[in-house]
GROMACS .gro file of C-alpha atoms in nm:
model
  355
    1MET     CA    1  -2.273  -1.804  -1.763
    2LYS     CA    2  -2.182  -2.136  -1.549
    3THR     CA    3  -1.851  -1.949  -1.435
    4LEU     CA    4  -2.048  -1.646  -1.285
    5GLU     CA    5  -2.320  -1.887  -1.167
    6ASN     CA    6  -2.092  -2.140  -0.955
    7CYS     CA    7  -1.880  -1.826  -0.810
    8TYR     CA    8  -2.206  -1.672  -0.686
    9GLU     CA    9  -2.250  -1.994  -0.485
   10PHE     CA   10  -1.962  -1.944  -0.241
   11ASN     CA   11  -2.045  -1.884   0.110
   12PHE     CA   12  -1.791  -1.795   0.320
   13SER     CA   13  -1.997  -1.707   0.631
   14LYS     CA   14  -1.847  -2.002   0.836
   15ILE     CA   15  -1.468  -2.000   0.775
   16THR     CA   16  -1.258  -1.924   1.101
   17PHE     CA   17  -1.094  -1.623   1.069
   18VAL     CA   18  -0.804  -1.503   1.329
   19GLU     CA   19  -0.785  -1.137   1.397
   20ARG     CA   20  -0.504  -0.937   1.193
   21LYS     CA   21  -0.365  -0.607   1.299
   22ILE     CA   22  -0.498  -0.458   0.939
   23ARG     CA   23  -0.832  -0.529   0.801
   24ILE     CA   24  -1.069  -0.411   0.474
   25THR     CA   25  -1.238  -0.093   0.589
   26HIS     CA   26  -1.269   0.085   0.244
   27PRO     CA   27  -1.555  -0.026   0.000
   28LYS     CA   28  -1.304  -0.001  -0.300
   29THR     CA   29  -1.000  -0.197  -0.189
   30ILE     CA   30  -0.727  -0.298  -0.389
   31ILE     CA   31  -0.504  -0.565  -0.190
   32THR     CA   32  -0.132  -0.635  -0.263
   33GLY     CA   33   0.143  -0.879  -0.092
   34ALA     CA   34   0.338  -1.163  -0.144
   35SER     CA   35   0.227  -1.535  -0.169
   36LYS     CA   36   0.018  -1.676   0.114
   37THR     CA   37   0.042  -1.371   0.372
   38GLY     CA   38  -0.357  -1.381   0.425
   39LYS     CA   39  -0.472  -1.167   0.170
   40SER     CA   40  -0.778  -1.409   0.081
   41TYR     CA   41  -0.821  -1.443   0.465
   42LEU     CA   42  -0.857  -1.085   0.489
   43ILE     CA   43  -1.149  -1.101   0.200
   44TYR     CA   44  -1.343  -1.383   0.391
   45ASP     CA   45  -1.348  -1.189   0.686
   46PHE     CA   46  -1.487  -0.867   0.518
   47LEU     CA   47  -1.751  -1.113   0.270
   48SER     CA   48  -1.884  -1.217   0.632
   49ASN     CA   49  -2.059  -0.905   0.725
   50PHE     CA   50  -2.279  -0.933   0.397
   51LYS     CA   51  -2.542  -1.203   0.302
   52THR     CA   52  -2.447  -1.477   0.051
   53LYS     CA   53  -2.709  -1.349  -0.230
   54ASP     CA   54  -2.505  -1.013  -0.167
   55TYR     CA   55  -2.189  -1.110  -0.318
   56ILE     CA   56  -1.978  -1.250  -0.570
   57TYR     CA   57  -1.602  -1.413  -0.516
   58ILE     CA   58  -1.431  -1.488  -0.878
   59ASP     CA   59  -1.085  -1.622  -0.840
   60LEU     CA   60  -0.931  -1.575  -1.215
   61LYS     CA   61  -0.638  -1.833  -1.120
   62ASP     CA   62  -0.891  -2.075  -1.072
   63PRO     CA   63  -0.851  -2.286  -1.398
   64ARG     CA   64  -1.240  -2.358  -1.382
   65ASN     CA   65  -1.320  -1.983  -1.464
   66SER     CA   66  -1.338  -1.842  -1.727
   67LEU     CA   67  -1.169  -1.497  -1.798
   68GLU     CA   68  -1.384  -1.467  -2.101
   69GLU     CA   69  -1.700  -1.521  -1.953
   70VAL     CA   70  -1.668  -1.308  -1.647
   71LYS     CA   71  -1.549  -1.016  -1.896
   72ASP     CA   72  -1.843  -1.048  -2.147
   73ASN     CA   73  -2.109  -1.109  -1.888
   74LEU     CA   74  -1.991  -0.983  -1.572
   75ALA     CA   75  -2.176  -0.618  -1.576
   76LEU     CA   76  -2.505  -0.784  -1.685
   77PHE     CA   77  -2.456  -1.027  -1.401
   78LEU     CA   78  -2.428  -0.801  -1.138
   79ARG     CA   79  -2.739  -0.582  -1.223
   80GLN     CA   80  -2.975  -0.903  -1.286
   81ASN     CA   81  -2.871  -1.050  -0.939
   82GLN     CA   82  -2.862  -0.715  -0.753
   83ILE     CA   83  -2.502  -0.767  -0.597
   84THR     CA   84  -2.336  -0.524  -0.364
   85VAL     CA   85  -1.983  -0.711  -0.347
   86LEU     CA   86  -1.766  -0.797  -0.649
   87VAL     CA   87  -1.431  -0.952  -0.527
   88LEU     CA   88  -1.201  -1.048  -0.797
   89GLU     CA   89  -0.920  -1.241  -0.675
   90ASN     CA   90  -0.580  -1.287  -0.852
   91PHE     CA   91  -0.720  -0.960  -1.120
   92SER     CA   92  -0.448  -0.853  -1.345
   93PHE     CA   93  -0.655  -0.560  -1.516
   94GLU     CA   94  -0.764  -0.745  -1.826
   95PHE     CA   95  -1.072  -0.551  -1.833
   96GLU     CA   96  -1.255  -0.231  -1.755
   97LEU     CA   97  -1.460  -0.276  -1.382
   98PRO     CA   98  -1.808  -0.265  -1.374
   99TYR     CA   99  -2.036  -0.056  -1.146
  100CYS     CA  100  -2.050  -0.227  -0.783
  101ASP     CA  101  -2.077  -0.082  -0.445
  102ASN     CA  102  -1.819  -0.265  -0.328
  103ILE     CA  103  -1.530  -0.371  -0.509
  104ILE     CA  104  -1.247  -0.605  -0.395
  105ILE     CA  105  -0.925  -0.667  -0.582
  106SER     CA  106  -0.608  -0.876  -0.527
  107THR     CA  107  -0.347  -0.835  -0.731
  108SER     CA  108   0.016  -0.921  -0.803
  109ILE     CA  109   0.024  -0.631  -0.994
  110PRO     CA  110   0.028  -0.276  -0.772
  111LYS     CA  111  -0.217  -0.057  -0.926
  112SER     CA  112  -0.341   0.288  -0.808
  113ILE     CA  113  -0.749   0.387  -0.936
  114ARG     CA  114  -0.900   0.690  -0.857
  115GLY     CA  115  -1.148   0.581  -0.570
  116PHE     CA  116  -0.997   0.300  -0.418
  117LYS     CA  117  -0.782   0.227  -0.133
  118ASN     CA  118  -0.431   0.020  -0.181
  119ILE     CA  119  -0.322  -0.185   0.125
  120THR     CA  120  -0.058  -0.405   0.129
  121VAL     CA  121  -0.070  -0.742   0.336
  122SER     CA  122   0.277  -0.883   0.516
  123ALA     CA  123   0.297  -1.192   0.648
  124LEU     CA  124   0.220  -1.206   1.055
  125ASP     CA  125   0.458  -1.051   1.299
  126PHE     CA  126   0.560  -1.211   1.577
  127GLU     CA  127   0.234  -1.064   1.817
  128GLU     CA  128  -0.009  -1.179   1.542
  129TYR     CA  129   0.205  -1.528   1.526
  130LEU     CA  130   0.130  -1.584   1.863
  131LEU     CA  131  -0.263  -1.527   1.821
  132HIS     CA  132  -0.268  -1.854   1.535
  133ASP     CA  133  -0.014  -2.070   1.760
  134ASN     CA  134  -0.273  -2.322   1.881
  135ARG     CA  135  -0.001  -2.551   1.998
  136HIS     CA  136   0.202  -2.390   2.234
  137GLN     CA  137   0.189  -2.211   2.530
  138ASN     CA  138   0.536  -2.171   2.619
  139MET     CA  139   0.663  -1.841   2.489
  140LEU     CA  140   1.003  -1.975   2.396
  141GLN     CA  141   0.832  -2.246   2.214
  142SER     CA  142   0.666  -2.043   2.019
  143PHE     CA  143   0.964  -1.793   1.964
  144ASN     CA  144   1.184  -2.108   1.844
  145ASN     CA  145   0.912  -2.229   1.617
  146PHE     CA  146   0.856  -1.879   1.469
  147PHE     CA  147   1.238  -1.816   1.425
  148LYS     CA  148   1.296  -2.186   1.237
  149TYR     CA  149   0.968  -2.223   1.034
  150GLY     CA  150   0.870  -1.850   0.956
  151ASN     CA  151   0.569  -1.621   0.985
  152LEU     CA  152   0.303  -1.761   0.727
  153SER     CA  153   0.000  -1.874   0.929
  154GLU     CA  154  -0.041  -2.159   0.732
  155VAL     CA  155   0.241  -2.329   0.804
  156ILE     CA  156   0.183  -2.289   1.163
  157ASN     CA  157  -0.008  -2.573   1.262
  158ILE     CA  158   0.103  -2.833   0.994
  159GLU     CA  159   0.279  -3.152   1.140
  160GLU     CA  160   0.647  -3.065   1.193
  161HIS     CA  161   0.813  -3.294   0.922
  162LYS     CA  162   0.580  -3.126   0.668
  163LYS     CA  163   0.669  -2.745   0.743
  164VAL     CA  164   1.015  -2.741   0.526
  165GLN     CA  165   0.826  -2.920   0.244
  166ARG     CA  166   0.502  -2.629   0.265
  167LEU     CA  167   0.785  -2.365   0.224
  168GLN     CA  168   0.916  -2.499  -0.058
  169GLU     CA  169   0.619  -2.537  -0.207
  170ILE     CA  170   0.536  -2.171  -0.167
  171ILE     CA  171   0.846  -2.046  -0.274
  172LYS     CA  172   0.737  -2.223  -0.616
  173LEU     CA  173   0.406  -2.064  -0.635
  174GLN     CA  174   0.566  -1.750  -0.663
  175VAL     CA  175   0.716  -1.799  -0.986
  176GLN     CA  176   0.652  -1.894  -1.317
  177ASN     CA  177   0.950  -2.111  -1.452
  178GLU     CA  178   1.285  -2.210  -1.335
  179THR     CA  179   1.484  -1.898  -1.440
  180GLN     CA  180   1.260  -1.697  -1.192
  181LEU     CA  181   1.293  -1.961  -0.918
  182GLU     CA  182   1.681  -1.971  -0.978
  183ILE     CA  183   1.622  -1.552  -0.904
  184LEU     CA  184   1.418  -1.607  -0.616
  185LYS     CA  185   1.687  -1.886  -0.436
  186LEU     CA  186   1.956  -1.630  -0.488
  187LEU     CA  187   1.791  -1.353  -0.351
  188PHE     CA  188   1.684  -1.574  -0.053
  189GLU     CA  189   2.054  -1.666   0.003
  190ASN     CA  190   2.171  -1.324   0.050
  191ILE     CA  191   1.924  -1.213   0.279
  192ASP     CA  192   2.074  -0.935   0.509
  193GLU     CA  193   2.360  -0.897   0.251
  194LYS     CA  194   2.516  -0.594   0.101
  195LYS     CA  195   2.484  -0.708  -0.279
  196SER     CA  196   2.396  -0.466  -0.596
  197LEU     CA  197   2.189  -0.660  -0.872
  198TYR     CA  198   2.458  -0.665  -1.070
  199GLN     CA  199   2.708  -0.850  -0.834
  200LEU     CA  200   2.385  -1.089  -0.832
  201PHE     CA  201   2.353  -1.142  -1.191
  202THR     CA  202   2.669  -1.184  -1.231
  203THR     CA  203   2.661  -1.512  -0.982
  204LEU     CA  204   2.379  -1.629  -1.176
  205LYS     CA  205   2.479  -1.589  -1.497
  206ASN     CA  206   2.790  -1.833  -1.427
  207LYS     CA  207   2.462  -2.077  -1.331
  208ILE     CA  208   2.245  -2.039  -1.587
  209LYS     CA  209   2.148  -1.870  -1.901
  210ILE     CA  210   2.016  -1.501  -1.834
  211SER     CA  211   2.019  -1.180  -1.996
  212LYS     CA  212   2.097  -0.874  -1.755
  213ASP     CA  213   1.743  -0.705  -1.865
  214LYS     CA  214   1.541  -1.062  -1.788
  215PHE     CA  215   1.712  -1.063  -1.417
  216TYR     CA  216   1.649  -0.683  -1.339
  217GLU     CA  217   1.279  -0.703  -1.447
  218THR     CA  218   1.242  -0.982  -1.227
  219CYS     CA  219   1.441  -0.841  -0.907
  220LYS     CA  220   1.172  -0.564  -0.981
  221ILE     CA  221   0.847  -0.763  -0.997
  222PHE     CA  222   0.952  -0.939  -0.667
  223GLU     CA  223   1.007  -0.595  -0.512
  224ASN     CA  224   0.681  -0.455  -0.639
  225ASN     CA  225   0.495  -0.746  -0.479
  226LYS     CA  226   0.681  -0.766  -0.155
  227THR     CA  227   0.824  -1.081  -0.171
  228ILE     CA  228   1.200  -0.915  -0.160
  229TYR     CA  229   1.292  -0.534   0.009
  230PHE     CA  230   1.574  -0.346  -0.080
  231VAL     CA  231   1.701  -0.117   0.207
  232SER     CA  232   1.943   0.174   0.125
  233LYS     CA  233   2.254   0.280   0.307
  234TYR     CA  234   2.098   0.623   0.473
  235ASN     CA  235   2.179   0.938   0.234
  236GLN     CA  236   2.409   0.714  -0.007
  237GLU     CA  237   2.122   0.614  -0.289
  238LYS     CA  238   2.443   0.434  -0.499
  239ALA     CA  239   2.529   0.252  -0.231
  240ASN     CA  240   2.474  -0.128  -0.209
  241LYS     CA  241   2.105  -0.214  -0.076
  242LYS     CA  242   2.052  -0.465   0.154
  243ILE     CA  243   1.828  -0.754   0.095
  244TYR     CA  244   1.554  -0.882   0.309
  245SER     CA  245   1.284  -1.160   0.250
  246TYR     CA  246   0.922  -1.123   0.337
  247ASN     CA  247   0.968  -1.467   0.554
  248HIS     CA  248   1.260  -1.520   0.704
  249SER     CA  249   1.256  -1.892   0.684
  250PHE     CA  250   1.269  -1.935   0.314
  251LEU     CA  251   1.663  -1.942   0.371
  252ASN     CA  252   1.623  -2.264   0.559
  253ALA     CA  253   1.391  -2.424   0.331
  254ILE     CA  254   1.639  -2.392   0.033
  255SER     CA  255   1.979  -2.400   0.176
  256HIS     CA  256   2.146  -2.672   0.427
  257ASN     CA  257   2.421  -2.338   0.502
  258LYS     CA  258   2.304  -2.207   0.818
  259LYS     CA  259   2.352  -1.820   0.804
  260PHE     CA  260   2.188  -1.761   1.187
  261LYS     CA  261   2.288  -1.401   1.189
  262ASN     CA  262   2.122  -1.299   0.845
  263GLU     CA  263   1.793  -1.518   0.942
  264PHE     CA  264   1.767  -1.315   1.307
  265THR     CA  265   1.810  -0.965   1.113
  266ASN     CA  266   1.567  -1.036   0.871
  267MET     CA  267   1.333  -1.148   1.141
  268ILE     CA  268   1.369  -0.791   1.286
  269PHE     CA  269   1.354  -0.599   0.979
  270LEU     CA  270   1.018  -0.764   0.961
  271GLU     CA  271   0.879  -0.629   1.254
  272LEU     CA  272   1.001  -0.300   1.133
  273ILE     CA  273   0.840  -0.269   0.790
  274ASP     CA  274   0.442  -0.203   0.891
  275LYS     CA  275   0.537   0.030   1.185
  276TYR     CA  276   0.805   0.265   0.972
  277LYS     CA  277   0.772   0.410   0.634
  278ASN     CA  278   1.174   0.470   0.589
  279ILE     CA  279   1.400   0.222   0.698
  280TYR     CA  280   1.776   0.243   0.631
  281TYR     CA  281   2.096   0.081   0.740
  282LEU     CA  282   2.441   0.249   0.864
  283ASP     CA  283   2.761   0.135   0.890
  284ASN     CA  284   2.790  -0.096   1.195
  285ILE     CA  285   2.400  -0.049   1.226
  286ASP     CA  286   2.152  -0.326   1.074
  287PHE     CA  287   1.866  -0.028   1.096
  288TYR     CA  288   1.839   0.348   1.140
  289ILE     CA  289   1.484   0.491   1.205
  290LYS     CA  290   1.552   0.856   1.120
  291SER     CA  291   1.188   0.957   1.207
  292LYS     CA  292   1.245   0.872   1.536
  293ASN     CA  293   1.620   0.883   1.602
  294ILE     CA  294   1.646   0.524   1.682
  295ALA     CA  295   1.933   0.293   1.587
  296ILE     CA  296   1.843  -0.138   1.593
  297VAL     CA  297   2.135  -0.388   1.591
  298GLY     CA  298   2.086  -0.760   1.606
  299ILE     CA  299   2.342  -0.949   1.841
  300PRO     CA  300   2.188  -1.296   1.881
  301PHE     CA  301   2.393  -1.372   2.158
  302PHE     CA  302   2.501  -1.079   2.338
  303ASN     CA  303   2.773  -1.078   2.572
  304THR     CA  304   2.895  -0.751   2.700
  305LEU     CA  305   3.264  -0.855   2.714
  306LEU     CA  306   3.255  -0.974   2.359
  307VAL     CA  307   3.092  -0.723   2.181
  308ASN     CA  308   3.302  -0.378   2.357
  309SER     CA  309   3.476  -0.353   2.024
  310ALA     CA  310   3.167  -0.364   1.820
  311LEU     CA  311   2.975  -0.133   2.054
  312ARG     CA  312   3.231   0.137   2.022
  313LYS     CA  313   3.222   0.127   1.613
  314ILE     CA  314   2.839   0.164   1.674
  315TYR     CA  315   2.876   0.435   1.908
  316LYS     CA  316   3.100   0.629   1.674
  317ILE     CA  317   2.843   0.639   1.395
  318MET     CA  318   2.579   0.731   1.653
  319ASP     CA  319   2.758   1.047   1.716
  320GLU     CA  320   2.814   1.131   1.375
  321TYR     CA  321   2.430   1.116   1.274
  322GLN     CA  322   2.329   1.253   1.657
  323ILE     CA  323   2.123   0.899   1.724
  324LYS     CA  324   2.011   0.894   2.085
  325GLU     CA  325   1.872   0.528   2.146
  326LEU     CA  326   1.989   0.204   2.063
  327ASN     CA  327   1.813  -0.137   2.066
  328ILE     CA  328   2.012  -0.402   2.062
  329ILE     CA  329   1.778  -0.714   2.007
  330THR     CA  330   1.893  -1.074   2.123
  331ILE     CA  331   1.779  -1.414   2.171
  332SER     CA  332   1.725  -1.413   2.534
  333ASN     CA  333   1.950  -1.132   2.702
  334ASP     CA  334   1.769  -0.851   2.833
  335GLU     CA  335   1.980  -0.567   3.043
  336LYS     CA  336   2.079  -0.203   3.035
  337ILE     CA  337   2.367  -0.047   2.949
  338SER     CA  338   2.490   0.273   3.115
  339HIS     CA  339   2.623   0.557   2.865
  340GLU     CA  340   2.636   0.952   2.925
  341ASN     CA  341   2.537   1.010   2.572
  342PHE     CA  342   2.274   0.740   2.453
  343LYS     CA  343   2.024   0.536   2.594
  344ILE     CA  344   2.073   0.181   2.547
  345ASN     CA  345   1.851  -0.113   2.573
  346VAL     CA  346   1.964  -0.496   2.531
  347ILE     CA  347   1.634  -0.644   2.491
  348PRO     CA  348   1.486  -1.028   2.397
  349PHE     CA  349   1.323  -1.031   2.089
  350TYR     CA  350   1.008  -1.142   2.172
  351GLU     CA  351   0.959  -0.849   2.456
  352TRP     CA  352   1.110  -0.615   2.197
  353ALA     CA  353   0.831  -0.743   1.911
  354LEU     CA  354   0.530  -0.709   2.180
  355SER     CA  355   0.637  -0.385   2.329
   0.00000   0.00000   0.00000
């Protein structure tokens, strides 16, 4: 039982944990989420409430750990040591779960089990990012780094010249082969674009040899583990979906082609995903939150004179869908626009994200 004996020696009581908006609150919990969003640290925080002798932590991706040994001996080991908390990291449900008072599972395979609560861990939102950012006291400086290098906690405090390299490494952690890497890069390159999977497949087919089924299957994997999001047009399921990444800065890590507006809009989307169940887009409107009757548009460098034509198109859609409020998210502009039919706010991202 070498694997189990070694896993039983872990002590998480001294790990520093910065508070997140999401926590493990149920004794039987299945955690999913994209790579490096903080799933493990939520587990460490949960384990810090118990004595070391009461839990066993098994990471099934650790090459030192034998899956067969865990499968054959786990139930007996739990009973012999009176363990009350079982953690299975990177578990793919290869064996039946033994009895234990508390079972915490992290997995890339979303699965519902009776008696278990499912939670999805997203990357840091801007408010959480500020709590993790120990280097910058200036809001503008923090925002600039958040925009440039993204929302993953481990990237925040590493040296600047190593940040992009680490982002590239994290991208590669999420794939099993070069084909999956090319698919993921293609999806990142098309954030905030309206593209069908067939259009993307056709593009990739001209670059590498790949079947349509394999392409669609891989995209579904990335969607299921929340690496990629597909946003539908409201009331038009057959319309092309807009594509978003769980970290807006991955585009900057894989390409020298700057798409400032796309990255900015992706960043806005990530502030919405944990707040609203249903997010849509409309013509000329980036995000439509029907439950709140709100339209959200990203215009990084807002100038009333320059965007009057765009605003008229937005107002027309708001009239059509009877939307009462428009939030225009900017880099730094802050103003009110008077309109007889709508409430219109022009707000800097950092103010909007913290409101």
